[in-house]
Amino acid sequence: MNTHLLALQLMAVQGCLGAFDTLYHHEFAEALPQRPGARRELGIHALRAAIYGLLFVGLAGWEWHGLWAGVLAAAFALEIGLTLWDFVVEDRSRLLPASERVTHTVLAINGGAFIALLALQLPAWAAQPSGFAWQPQGWLSVFLALCGAGVVLSGLRDLLAMRRLGRLGAPAPAEAVRFDTTPRTVLVTGATGFVGQHLVRALLADGHAVIALSRQPRQAAWLFEGRVRCIAALDELGPGTPVDVVVNLAGARILGPRWSARRQAVLRRSRVALTQALADWIGTLESKPFLLLSASAIGYYGIQRIGDDTPLDEAAPPQPVFMSALCREWEDAAGAAARQGTRVETMRFGLVLGMGGALPMMLLPVLLGLGGPLGGGRQWLSWIHVDDVVRAMAHRWRRAAARRDPPVGASNFTAPEAVTQKQFSRTAARVWRRPSFVPTPGWPMRLAMGEQADLLLEGQRVAPTRLEREGFVFRYPRLEAALRSLK
């Protein structure tokens, strides 16, 4: 087989593997652009992206002759050095999940193979007069050029994230949140998630002991620097284990694959089944927790059609749609703990704004100057700053400890100001000094996502009626101030 052609085919495989690693691991699972400790890793990724962009585009249809063969050899050497440096930085800064380690290993093997095949051709290329010889390979060349464009955009994304994290510097210590005057033991599910991390750090700062239930306890222990007891299953805690409060935040991401019957089963298992297991476990304890704080979502209210501006409070009914049924079942499962004598509070989260979660992906079009109305932009978006989420949890905790609430309750965890999607895009563009005029039609989303597209194209205007009635004061009641705190 033609050695040059085989090298280019392996490069195409490298492009596919690299795209999977970037989108799934770096953006989706690990959220590197939002991690202050990932700044150096992002810088290395940006440099590697620049080199790969040069290689993909430059080798898509050309041979590098004469002195340019030496430039190509230097690029190979630099890429190998950066890859090794990246391995060291990753090993020191975070505990990689198994899937990412496997992907990186395959990338290293495949990358070494195509570099070795191209290196074999360098002596012959170096003997030619300096210049570029046009040697197109049909659709393979087109695909490699597209890979080059994609990897350059990815590198630009990492560079912008690195600069942004550099401007932010070390994260300022959050204002202390007081949960209780007595040190407590708290079991947290979903502790390694976006909201969970903020909660755990606030609990530790307030002097409480935290037990994290995680599918990956080693990663959780690494994340919290050994300050949290991490377990993989509830049966690791005996019936005599003292637990005062349980905070249930676990659940698979709602946005993702289409809501097929199989995906719906996964979502129910990660929410409803786990919550049922928690309620059953509480029943086995010799001393019951006095509070179960269990996550839910404003998806409980279903969808609010465009043009309906009625604010929804906690008394609004659910609807016969999947996301509403899922939240209702989730809350019912949590309510079973009340029969064991534990007070139950469900938290119906809106869009949580912070350095993680859904916001960074929502901001990406805005940061690229491509923000604008989505599907018309009139759908309501109910949001809350992550700091107010933690403070509202502490509010619910204090009221439960004082026995000021009924055995089972629900609260809307949303800011007082709901905005339309168009208003959100314009506000974000103003904060980051970008234009906001590019419309995105809704029909491609409906075609690709099915019923799930309602989460983005319909929305709900949800009011935090109960929290405000109880006198809870939001630190970030307005969207612009909330976004500026995250800039």
GROMACS .gro file of C-alpha atoms in nm:
model
  487
    1MET     CA    1   0.000   0.000   0.000
    2ASN     CA    2   0.113   0.358  -0.069
    3THR     CA    3   0.292   0.471   0.250
    4HIS     CA    4   0.188   0.833   0.204
    5LEU     CA    5  -0.178   0.741   0.158
    6LEU     CA    6  -0.173   0.516   0.465
    7ALA     CA    7  -0.022   0.800   0.671
    8LEU     CA    8  -0.300   1.036   0.561
    9GLN     CA    9  -0.566   0.776   0.644
   10LEU     CA   10  -0.421   0.740   0.993
   11MET     CA   11  -0.428   1.119   1.022
   12ALA     CA   12  -0.800   1.110   0.940
   13VAL     CA   13  -0.848   0.854   1.219
   14GLN     CA   14  -0.650   1.087   1.448
   15GLY     CA   15  -0.886   1.369   1.363
   16CYS     CA   16  -1.192   1.161   1.457
   17LEU     CA   17  -1.038   1.039   1.781
   18GLY     CA   18  -0.922   1.389   1.870
   19ALA     CA   19  -1.269   1.532   1.810
   20PHE     CA   20  -1.422   1.267   2.039
   21ASP     CA   21  -1.164   1.333   2.310
   22THR     CA   22  -1.213   1.709   2.294
   23LEU     CA   23  -1.593   1.712   2.283
   24TYR     CA   24  -1.668   1.426   2.520
   25HIS     CA   25  -1.386   1.441   2.771
   26HIS     CA   26  -1.247   1.795   2.771
   27GLU     CA   27  -1.573   1.982   2.712
   28PHE     CA   28  -1.852   1.753   2.835
   29ALA     CA   29  -1.719   1.524   3.108
   30GLU     CA   30  -1.426   1.720   3.254
   31ALA     CA   31  -1.527   2.078   3.155
   32LEU     CA   32  -1.163   2.185   3.133
   33PRO     CA   33  -1.235   2.540   3.007
   34GLN     CA   34  -1.409   2.610   3.340
   35ARG     CA   35  -1.140   2.464   3.568
   36PRO     CA   36  -0.903   2.727   3.711
   37GLY     CA   37  -0.642   2.453   3.766
   38ALA     CA   38  -0.652   2.350   3.397
   39ARG     CA   39  -0.501   2.672   3.259
   40ARG     CA   40  -0.162   2.515   3.175
   41GLU     CA   41  -0.326   2.211   3.019
   42LEU     CA   42  -0.545   2.438   2.805
   43GLY     CA   43  -0.236   2.627   2.690
   44ILE     CA   44  -0.067   2.303   2.583
   45HIS     CA   45  -0.384   2.198   2.401
   46ALA     CA   46  -0.392   2.531   2.217
   47LEU     CA   47  -0.030   2.486   2.101
   48ARG     CA   48  -0.093   2.129   1.992
   49ALA     CA   49  -0.406   2.241   1.808
   50ALA     CA   50  -0.202   2.497   1.614
   51ILE     CA   51   0.047   2.228   1.512
   52TYR     CA   52  -0.223   1.979   1.418
   53GLY     CA   53  -0.406   2.246   1.221
   54LEU     CA   54  -0.086   2.307   1.024
   55LEU     CA   55  -0.032   1.934   0.969
   56PHE     CA   56  -0.389   1.854   0.867
   57VAL     CA   57  -0.420   2.141   0.621
   58GLY     CA   58  -0.059   2.134   0.502
   59LEU     CA   59  -0.047   1.759   0.437
   60ALA     CA   60  -0.402   1.728   0.302
   61GLY     CA   61  -0.286   1.782  -0.055
   62TRP     CA   62   0.083   1.874  -0.055
   63GLU     CA   63   0.425   1.717  -0.017
   64TRP     CA   64   0.679   1.931   0.170
   65HIS     CA   65   1.005   1.941  -0.028
   66GLY     CA   66   1.352   2.076   0.044
   67LEU     CA   67   1.382   2.301   0.347
   68TRP     CA   68   1.013   2.258   0.417
   69ALA     CA   69   1.080   1.891   0.499
   70GLY     CA   70   1.296   2.017   0.785
   71VAL     CA   71   1.013   2.242   0.903
   72LEU     CA   72   0.783   1.940   0.900
   73ALA     CA   73   1.034   1.735   1.100
   74ALA     CA   74   1.056   2.017   1.356
   75ALA     CA   75   0.675   2.021   1.382
   76PHE     CA   76   0.675   1.645   1.446
   77ALA     CA   77   0.938   1.682   1.719
   78LEU     CA   78   0.750   1.970   1.882
   79GLU     CA   79   0.422   1.774   1.878
   80ILE     CA   80   0.587   1.474   2.045
   81GLY     CA   81   0.739   1.698   2.312
   82LEU     CA   82   0.409   1.873   2.380
   83THR     CA   83   0.229   1.538   2.404
   84LEU     CA   84   0.472   1.414   2.668
   85TRP     CA   85   0.444   1.744   2.856
   86ASP     CA   86   0.065   1.717   2.840
   87PHE     CA   87   0.080   1.370   2.997
   88VAL     CA   88   0.285   1.504   3.289
   89VAL     CA   89   0.059   1.806   3.347
   90GLU     CA   90  -0.256   1.594   3.336
   91ASP     CA   91  -0.110   1.345   3.581
   92ARG     CA   92  -0.029   1.623   3.829
   93SER     CA   93  -0.349   1.824   3.797
   94ARG     CA   94  -0.635   1.573   3.777
   95LEU     CA   95  -0.727   1.206   3.790
   96LEU     CA   96  -0.826   1.107   3.437
   97PRO     CA   97  -1.128   0.877   3.393
   98ALA     CA   98  -1.055   0.538   3.240
   99SER     CA   99  -1.216   0.625   2.906
  100GLU     CA  100  -0.992   0.931   2.867
  101ARG     CA  101  -0.678   0.734   2.951
  102VAL     CA  102  -0.769   0.471   2.692
  103THR     CA  103  -0.845   0.737   2.431
  104HIS     CA  104  -0.515   0.914   2.496
  105THR     CA  105  -0.328   0.585   2.463
  106VAL     CA  106  -0.493   0.509   2.128
  107LEU     CA  107  -0.424   0.865   2.012
  108ALA     CA  108  -0.057   0.831   2.106
  109ILE     CA  109  -0.022   0.499   1.920
  110ASN     CA  110  -0.205   0.621   1.612
  111GLY     CA  111  -0.021   0.954   1.613
  112GLY     CA  112   0.314   0.781   1.645
  113ALA     CA  113   0.224   0.556   1.351
  114PHE     CA  114   0.136   0.834   1.107
  115ILE     CA  115   0.435   1.046   1.215
  116ALA     CA  116   0.666   0.747   1.164
  117LEU     CA  117   0.523   0.679   0.816
  118LEU     CA  118   0.563   1.041   0.713
  119ALA     CA  119   0.913   1.058   0.865
  120LEU     CA  120   1.018   0.773   0.635
  121GLN     CA  121   0.941   0.999   0.339
  122LEU     CA  122   1.127   1.304   0.468
  123PRO     CA  123   1.472   1.212   0.327
  124ALA     CA  124   1.329   1.182  -0.024
  125TRP     CA  125   1.130   1.504   0.017
  126ALA     CA  126   1.435   1.688   0.156
  127ALA     CA  127   1.635   1.598  -0.158
  128GLN     CA  128   1.385   1.788  -0.378
  129PRO     CA  129   1.397   2.163  -0.451
  130SER     CA  130   1.228   2.361  -0.174
  131GLY     CA  131   0.857   2.406  -0.224
  132PHE     CA  132   0.519   2.238  -0.199
  133ALA     CA  133   0.413   1.970  -0.448
  134TRP     CA  134   0.039   1.939  -0.506
  135GLN     CA  135  -0.066   1.577  -0.444
  136PRO     CA  136  -0.442   1.571  -0.376
  137GLN     CA  137  -0.610   1.259  -0.243
  138GLY     CA  138  -0.973   1.331  -0.333
  139TRP     CA  139  -1.225   1.330  -0.050
  140LEU     CA  140  -0.955   1.233   0.198
  141SER     CA  141  -0.785   1.567   0.136
  142VAL     CA  142  -1.114   1.749   0.186
  143PHE     CA  143  -1.177   1.564   0.514
  144LEU     CA  144  -0.828   1.642   0.642
  145ALA     CA  145  -0.871   2.010   0.557
  146LEU     CA  146  -1.199   2.013   0.752
  147CYS     CA  147  -1.021   1.844   1.044
  148GLY     CA  148  -0.761   2.118   1.027
  149ALA     CA  149  -1.027   2.389   1.046
  150GLY     CA  150  -1.198   2.213   1.336
  151VAL     CA  151  -0.881   2.169   1.537
  152VAL     CA  152  -0.787   2.534   1.487
  153LEU     CA  153  -1.127   2.640   1.622
  154SER     CA  154  -1.078   2.405   1.916
  155GLY     CA  155  -0.737   2.558   1.983
  156LEU     CA  156  -0.885   2.906   1.970
  157ARG     CA  157  -1.147   2.794   2.221
  158ASP     CA  158  -0.876   2.664   2.456
  159LEU     CA  159  -0.668   2.981   2.413
  160LEU     CA  160  -0.964   3.205   2.498
  161ALA     CA  161  -1.045   2.987   2.800
  162MET     CA  162  -0.683   3.000   2.916
  163ARG     CA  163  -0.673   3.379   2.887
  164ARG     CA  164  -1.004   3.410   3.066
  165LEU     CA  165  -0.890   3.190   3.353
  166GLY     CA  166  -0.571   3.393   3.369
  167ARG     CA  167  -0.769   3.716   3.404
  168LEU     CA  168  -0.976   3.562   3.678
  169GLY     CA  169  -0.663   3.449   3.863
  170ALA     CA  170  -0.708   3.240   4.176
  171PRO     CA  171  -1.076   3.205   4.263
  172ALA     CA  172  -1.175   3.447   4.533
  173PRO     CA  173  -1.301   3.278   4.847
  174ALA     CA  174  -1.680   3.274   4.844
  175GLU     CA  175  -1.867   3.448   5.119
  176ALA     CA  176  -1.908   3.204   5.404
  177VAL     CA  177  -2.241   3.022   5.406
  178ARG     CA  178  -2.376   2.923   5.746
  179PHE     CA  179  -2.572   2.598   5.736
  180ASP     CA  180  -2.588   2.519   6.106
  181THR     CA  181  -2.443   2.623   6.439
  182THR     CA  182  -2.368   2.256   6.513
  183PRO     CA  183  -2.115   2.053   6.309
  184ARG     CA  184  -2.306   1.789   6.114
  185THR     CA  185  -2.231   1.483   5.901
  186VAL     CA  186  -2.370   1.522   5.550
  187LEU     CA  187  -2.409   1.257   5.281
  188VAL     CA  188  -2.396   1.410   4.932
  189THR     CA  189  -2.476   1.231   4.607
  190GLY     CA  190  -2.358   1.400   4.289
  191ALA     CA  191  -2.080   1.567   4.489
  192THR     CA  192  -1.844   1.582   4.191
  193GLY     CA  193  -2.097   1.761   3.972
  194PHE     CA  194  -2.106   2.133   3.911
  195VAL     CA  195  -2.347   2.221   4.193
  196GLY     CA  196  -2.216   1.941   4.414
  197GLN     CA  197  -1.861   2.076   4.416
  198HIS     CA  198  -1.979   2.420   4.526
  199LEU     CA  199  -2.195   2.266   4.798
  200VAL     CA  200  -1.924   2.036   4.935
  201ARG     CA  201  -1.669   2.317   4.957
  202ALA     CA  202  -1.921   2.538   5.136
  203LEU     CA  203  -2.002   2.258   5.382
  204LEU     CA  204  -1.635   2.198   5.454
  205ALA     CA  205  -1.576   2.569   5.507
  206ASP     CA  206  -1.864   2.573   5.758
  207GLY     CA  207  -1.707   2.290   5.958
  208HIS     CA  208  -1.922   1.993   5.854
  209ALA     CA  209  -1.807   1.639   5.773
  210VAL     CA  210  -1.897   1.524   5.422
  211ILE     CA  211  -1.948   1.175   5.283
  212ALA     CA  212  -1.963   1.164   4.903
  213LEU     CA  213  -2.146   0.882   4.726
  214SER     CA  214  -1.980   0.854   4.386
  215ARG     CA  215  -1.944   0.598   4.108
  216GLN     CA  216  -1.576   0.698   4.100
  217PRO     CA  217  -1.469   0.743   4.462
  218ARG     CA  218  -1.097   0.773   4.377
  219GLN     CA  219  -1.167   1.068   4.149
  220ALA     CA  220  -1.390   1.225   4.411
  221ALA     CA  221  -1.120   1.187   4.678
  222TRP     CA  222  -0.867   1.347   4.442
  223LEU     CA  223  -1.103   1.634   4.363
  224PHE     CA  224  -1.160   1.721   4.728
  225GLU     CA  225  -0.796   1.667   4.828
  226GLY     CA  226  -0.873   1.388   5.074
  227ARG     CA  227  -1.099   1.607   5.291
  228VAL     CA  228  -1.412   1.406   5.207
  229ARG     CA  229  -1.492   1.041   5.279
  230CYS     CA  230  -1.579   0.890   4.941
  231ILE     CA  231  -1.783   0.573   4.898
  232ALA     CA  232  -1.909   0.381   4.596
  233ALA     CA  233  -2.220   0.225   4.755
  234LEU     CA  234  -2.455   0.294   5.044
  235ASP     CA  235  -2.386  -0.046   5.200
  236GLU     CA  236  -2.038   0.082   5.288
  237LEU     CA  237  -2.215   0.281   5.561
  238GLY     CA  238  -2.341   0.065   5.845
  239PRO     CA  239  -2.682   0.120   6.010
  240GLY     CA  240  -2.506   0.291   6.300
  241THR     CA  241  -2.330   0.550   6.082
  242PRO     CA  242  -2.441   0.896   6.199
  243VAL     CA  243  -2.576   1.102   5.910
  244ASP     CA  244  -2.761   1.422   5.993
  245VAL     CA  245  -2.845   1.553   5.645
  246VAL     CA  246  -2.864   1.392   5.301
  247VAL     CA  247  -2.830   1.608   4.988
  248ASN     CA  248  -2.927   1.421   4.673
  249LEU     CA  249  -2.789   1.589   4.358
  250ALA     CA  250  -2.711   1.283   4.143
  251GLY     CA  251  -2.856   1.234   3.798
  252ALA     CA  252  -2.743   1.177   3.441
  253ARG     CA  253  -2.736   1.485   3.218
  254ILE     CA  254  -3.082   1.557   3.084
  255LEU     CA  255  -2.947   1.714   2.762
  256GLY     CA  256  -2.782   1.452   2.546
  257PRO     CA  257  -2.901   1.164   2.329
  258ARG     CA  258  -3.261   1.164   2.207
  259TRP     CA  259  -3.516   1.056   2.464
  260SER     CA  260  -3.563   0.707   2.329
  261ALA     CA  261  -3.719   0.446   2.556
  262ARG     CA  262  -3.369   0.332   2.648
  263ARG     CA  263  -3.250   0.685   2.727
  264GLN     CA  264  -3.560   0.752   2.934
  265ALA     CA  265  -3.485   0.438   3.134
  266VAL     CA  266  -3.129   0.563   3.197
  267LEU     CA  267  -3.258   0.901   3.317
  268ARG     CA  268  -3.515   0.738   3.545
  269ARG     CA  269  -3.259   0.497   3.686
  270SER     CA  270  -3.010   0.775   3.763
  271ARG     CA  271  -3.273   0.986   3.937
  272VAL     CA  272  -3.576   0.791   4.053
  273ALA     CA  273  -3.410   0.457   4.130
  274LEU     CA  274  -3.120   0.618   4.317
  275THR     CA  275  -3.356   0.835   4.519
  276GLN     CA  276  -3.568   0.532   4.605
  277ALA     CA  277  -3.253   0.354   4.720
  278LEU     CA  278  -3.167   0.653   4.941
  279ALA     CA  279  -3.514   0.649   5.099
  280ASP     CA  280  -3.488   0.274   5.162
  281TRP     CA  281  -3.139   0.318   5.311
  282ILE     CA  282  -3.266   0.590   5.545
  283GLY     CA  283  -3.519   0.337   5.671
  284THR     CA  284  -3.237   0.104   5.782
  285LEU     CA  285  -3.057   0.366   5.994
  286GLU     CA  286  -3.073   0.357   6.369
  287SER     CA  287  -3.072   0.737   6.383
  288LYS     CA  288  -3.250   0.905   6.093
  289PRO     CA  289  -3.125   1.219   5.916
  290PHE     CA  290  -3.341   1.517   6.006
  291LEU     CA  291  -3.339   1.643   5.643
  292LEU     CA  292  -3.326   1.510   5.288
  293LEU     CA  293  -3.261   1.786   5.033
  294SER     CA  294  -3.335   1.629   4.696
  295ALA     CA  295  -3.283   1.781   4.354
  296SER     CA  296  -3.559   1.823   4.102
  297ALA     CA  297  -3.603   2.070   3.815
  298ILE     CA  298  -3.845   2.325   3.680
  299GLY     CA  299  -3.910   2.070   3.408
  300TYR     CA  300  -4.171   1.956   3.663
  301TYR     CA  301  -4.403   2.220   3.515
  302GLY     CA  302  -4.368   2.089   3.161
  303ILE     CA  303  -4.357   2.352   2.887
  304GLN     CA  304  -4.498   2.703   2.875
  305ARG     CA  305  -4.611   2.798   2.530
  306ILE     CA  306  -4.477   3.110   2.360
  307GLY     CA  307  -4.690   3.407   2.457
  308ASP     CA  308  -4.793   3.271   2.799
  309ASP     CA  309  -4.624   3.508   3.047
  310THR     CA  310  -4.791   3.377   3.364
  311PRO     CA  311  -4.531   3.318   3.638
  312LEU     CA  312  -4.540   2.961   3.770
  313ASP     CA  313  -4.517   2.910   4.147
  314GLU     CA  314  -4.478   2.586   4.342
  315ALA     CA  315  -4.853   2.518   4.320
  316ALA     CA  316  -4.850   2.497   3.939
  317PRO     CA  317  -4.941   2.145   3.820
  318PRO     CA  318  -4.721   1.908   3.619
  319GLN     CA  319  -4.801   1.815   3.258
  320PRO     CA  320  -4.831   1.483   3.071
  321VAL     CA  321  -4.488   1.511   2.905
  322PHE     CA  322  -4.173   1.311   2.976
  323MET     CA  323  -3.965   1.574   3.155
  324SER     CA  324  -4.259   1.661   3.382
  325ALA     CA  325  -4.329   1.294   3.460
  326LEU     CA  326  -3.960   1.235   3.533
  327CYS     CA  327  -3.947   1.518   3.788
  328ARG     CA  328  -4.274   1.409   3.947
  329GLU     CA  329  -4.149   1.051   3.991
  330TRP     CA  330  -3.818   1.185   4.122
  331GLU     CA  331  -3.994   1.395   4.386
  332ASP     CA  332  -4.230   1.112   4.481
  333ALA     CA  333  -3.932   0.884   4.540
  334ALA     CA  334  -3.776   1.143   4.770
  335GLY     CA  335  -4.104   1.189   4.954
  336ALA     CA  336  -4.091   0.827   5.069
  337ALA     CA  337  -3.820   0.927   5.319
  338ALA     CA  338  -4.079   1.134   5.506
  339ARG     CA  339  -4.242   0.809   5.617
  340GLN     CA  340  -3.916   0.731   5.798
  341GLY     CA  341  -3.939   1.054   5.997
  342THR     CA  342  -3.699   1.256   5.778
  343ARG     CA  343  -3.808   1.598   5.659
  344VAL     CA  344  -3.797   1.612   5.275
  345GLU     CA  345  -3.739   1.923   5.065
  346THR     CA  346  -3.723   1.903   4.686
  347MET     CA  347  -3.536   2.173   4.497
  348ARG     CA  348  -3.671   2.258   4.152
  349PHE     CA  349  -3.363   2.399   3.982
  350GLY     CA  350  -3.373   2.643   3.695
  351LEU     CA  351  -3.067   2.700   3.476
  352VAL     CA  352  -2.777   2.725   3.722
  353LEU     CA  353  -2.522   2.989   3.620
  354GLY     CA  354  -2.159   2.944   3.717
  355MET     CA  355  -1.815   2.835   3.600
  356GLY     CA  356  -1.947   2.501   3.485
  357GLY     CA  357  -2.274   2.332   3.401
  358ALA     CA  358  -2.462   2.444   3.091
  359LEU     CA  359  -2.355   2.809   3.086
  360PRO     CA  360  -2.013   2.776   2.915
  361MET     CA  361  -2.164   2.595   2.615
  362MET     CA  362  -2.448   2.848   2.601
  363LEU     CA  363  -2.194   3.131   2.599
  364LEU     CA  364  -1.975   2.983   2.328
  365PRO     CA  365  -2.177   3.125   2.035
  366VAL     CA  366  -2.187   3.462   2.211
  367LEU     CA  367  -1.810   3.465   2.267
  368LEU     CA  368  -1.758   3.382   1.899
  369GLY     CA  369  -1.984   3.672   1.800
  370LEU     CA  370  -2.260   3.437   1.681
  371GLY     CA  371  -2.513   3.494   1.957
  372GLY     CA  372  -2.874   3.575   1.885
  373PRO     CA  373  -3.232   3.452   1.913
  374LEU     CA  374  -3.284   3.076   1.918
  375GLY     CA  375  -3.605   2.962   1.752
  376GLY     CA  376  -3.744   3.316   1.773
  377GLY     CA  377  -3.601   3.385   2.121
  378ARG     CA  378  -3.936   3.451   2.295
  379GLN     CA  379  -3.922   3.142   2.517
  380TRP     CA  380  -3.874   3.208   2.890
  381LEU     CA  381  -3.550   3.118   3.064
  382SER     CA  382  -3.554   3.086   3.443
  383TRP     CA  383  -3.208   3.092   3.597
  384ILE     CA  384  -3.024   3.116   3.929
  385HIS     CA  385  -2.662   3.188   4.024
  386VAL     CA  386  -2.480   2.890   4.177
  387ASP     CA  387  -2.393   3.095   4.488
  388ASP     CA  388  -2.764   3.152   4.547
  389VAL     CA  389  -2.827   2.779   4.499
  390VAL     CA  390  -2.592   2.697   4.789
  391ARG     CA  391  -2.733   2.980   5.002
  392ALA     CA  392  -3.089   2.861   4.935
  393MET     CA  393  -2.991   2.508   5.041
  394ALA     CA  394  -2.856   2.652   5.365
  395HIS     CA  395  -3.183   2.844   5.408
  396ARG     CA  396  -3.388   2.525   5.368
  397TRP     CA  397  -3.152   2.344   5.609
  398ARG     CA  398  -3.185   2.608   5.882
  399ARG     CA  399  -3.563   2.611   5.858
  400ALA     CA  400  -3.574   2.230   5.870
  401ALA     CA  401  -3.349   2.224   6.178
  402ALA     CA  402  -3.585   2.472   6.344
  403ARG     CA  403  -3.886   2.258   6.238
  404ARG     CA  404  -4.050   2.557   6.073
  405ASP     CA  405  -4.175   2.369   5.766
  406PRO     CA  406  -4.411   2.078   5.689
  407PRO     CA  407  -4.265   1.725   5.653
  408VAL     CA  408  -4.256   1.749   5.272
  409GLY     CA  409  -4.207   2.063   5.066
  410ALA     CA  410  -4.085   2.193   4.732
  411SER     CA  411  -3.910   2.517   4.639
  412ASN     CA  412  -3.836   2.680   4.306
  413PHE     CA  413  -3.462   2.750   4.294
  414THR     CA  414  -3.482   3.034   4.042
  415ALA     CA  415  -3.394   3.404   4.054
  416PRO     CA  416  -3.676   3.661   4.078
  417GLU     CA  417  -3.596   3.786   3.727
  418ALA     CA  418  -3.687   3.551   3.444
  419VAL     CA  419  -3.578   3.657   3.093
  420THR     CA  420  -3.652   3.547   2.740
  421GLN     CA  421  -3.383   3.364   2.547
  422LYS     CA  422  -3.334   3.672   2.328
  423GLN     CA  423  -3.287   3.889   2.638
  424PHE     CA  424  -3.039   3.639   2.778
  425SER     CA  425  -2.835   3.643   2.458
  426ARG     CA  426  -2.836   4.023   2.441
  427THR     CA  427  -2.737   4.059   2.805
  428ALA     CA  428  -2.452   3.809   2.771
  429ALA     CA  429  -2.334   3.983   2.453
  430ARG     CA  430  -2.337   4.320   2.632
  431VAL     CA  431  -2.140   4.181   2.928
  432TRP     CA  432  -1.877   4.022   2.701
  433ARG     CA  433  -1.890   4.306   2.447
  434ARG     CA  434  -1.997   4.099   2.151
  435PRO     CA  435  -2.268   4.143   1.888
  436SER     CA  436  -2.592   3.947   1.919
  437PHE     CA  437  -2.785   3.935   1.595
  438VAL     CA  438  -2.738   3.588   1.442
  439PRO     CA  439  -3.070   3.398   1.451
  440THR     CA  440  -3.075   3.020   1.485
  441PRO     CA  441  -3.387   2.841   1.356
  442GLY     CA  442  -3.552   2.593   1.588
  443TRP     CA  443  -3.651   2.326   1.337
  444PRO     CA  444  -3.301   2.164   1.308
  445MET     CA  445  -3.303   2.116   1.686
  446ARG     CA  446  -3.649   1.961   1.679
  447LEU     CA  447  -3.538   1.734   1.397
  448ALA     CA  448  -3.222   1.625   1.582
  449MET     CA  449  -3.347   1.622   1.943
  450GLY     CA  450  -3.717   1.543   1.920
  451GLU     CA  451  -3.912   1.616   2.240
  452GLN     CA  452  -3.589   1.713   2.416
  453ALA     CA  453  -3.577   2.031   2.206
  454ASP     CA  454  -3.863   2.168   2.421
  455LEU     CA  455  -3.605   2.232   2.694
  456LEU     CA  456  -3.443   2.491   2.468
  457LEU     CA  457  -3.729   2.615   2.252
  458GLU     CA  458  -4.023   2.637   2.496
  459GLY     CA  459  -3.903   2.712   2.850
  460GLN     CA  460  -4.092   2.821   3.160
  461ARG     CA  461  -4.129   3.145   3.355
  462VAL     CA  462  -4.084   3.017   3.711
  463ALA     CA  463  -4.100   3.234   4.022
  464PRO     CA  464  -3.924   3.157   4.357
  465THR     CA  465  -4.247   3.229   4.542
  466ARG     CA  466  -4.182   3.021   4.853
  467LEU     CA  467  -3.824   3.142   4.906
  468GLU     CA  468  -3.928   3.508   4.871
  469ARG     CA  469  -4.228   3.459   5.103
  470GLU     CA  470  -3.988   3.323   5.368
  471GLY     CA  471  -3.763   3.630   5.335
  472PHE     CA  472  -3.476   3.473   5.143
  473VAL     CA  473  -3.261   3.748   4.988
  474PHE     CA  474  -3.091   3.669   4.657
  475ARG     CA  475  -2.735   3.784   4.610
  476TYR     CA  476  -2.789   3.790   4.234
  477PRO     CA  477  -3.152   3.878   4.159
  478ARG     CA  478  -3.068   4.027   3.815
  479LEU     CA  479  -2.911   3.849   3.519
  480GLU     CA  480  -2.656   4.111   3.419
  481ALA     CA  481  -2.500   4.124   3.765
  482ALA     CA  482  -2.494   3.743   3.779
  483LEU     CA  483  -2.313   3.717   3.444
  484ARG     CA  484  -2.067   3.996   3.532
  485SER     CA  485  -1.968   3.802   3.845
  486LEU     CA  486  -1.865   3.515   3.615
  487LYS     CA  487  -1.679   3.716   3.353
   0.00000   0.00000   0.00000
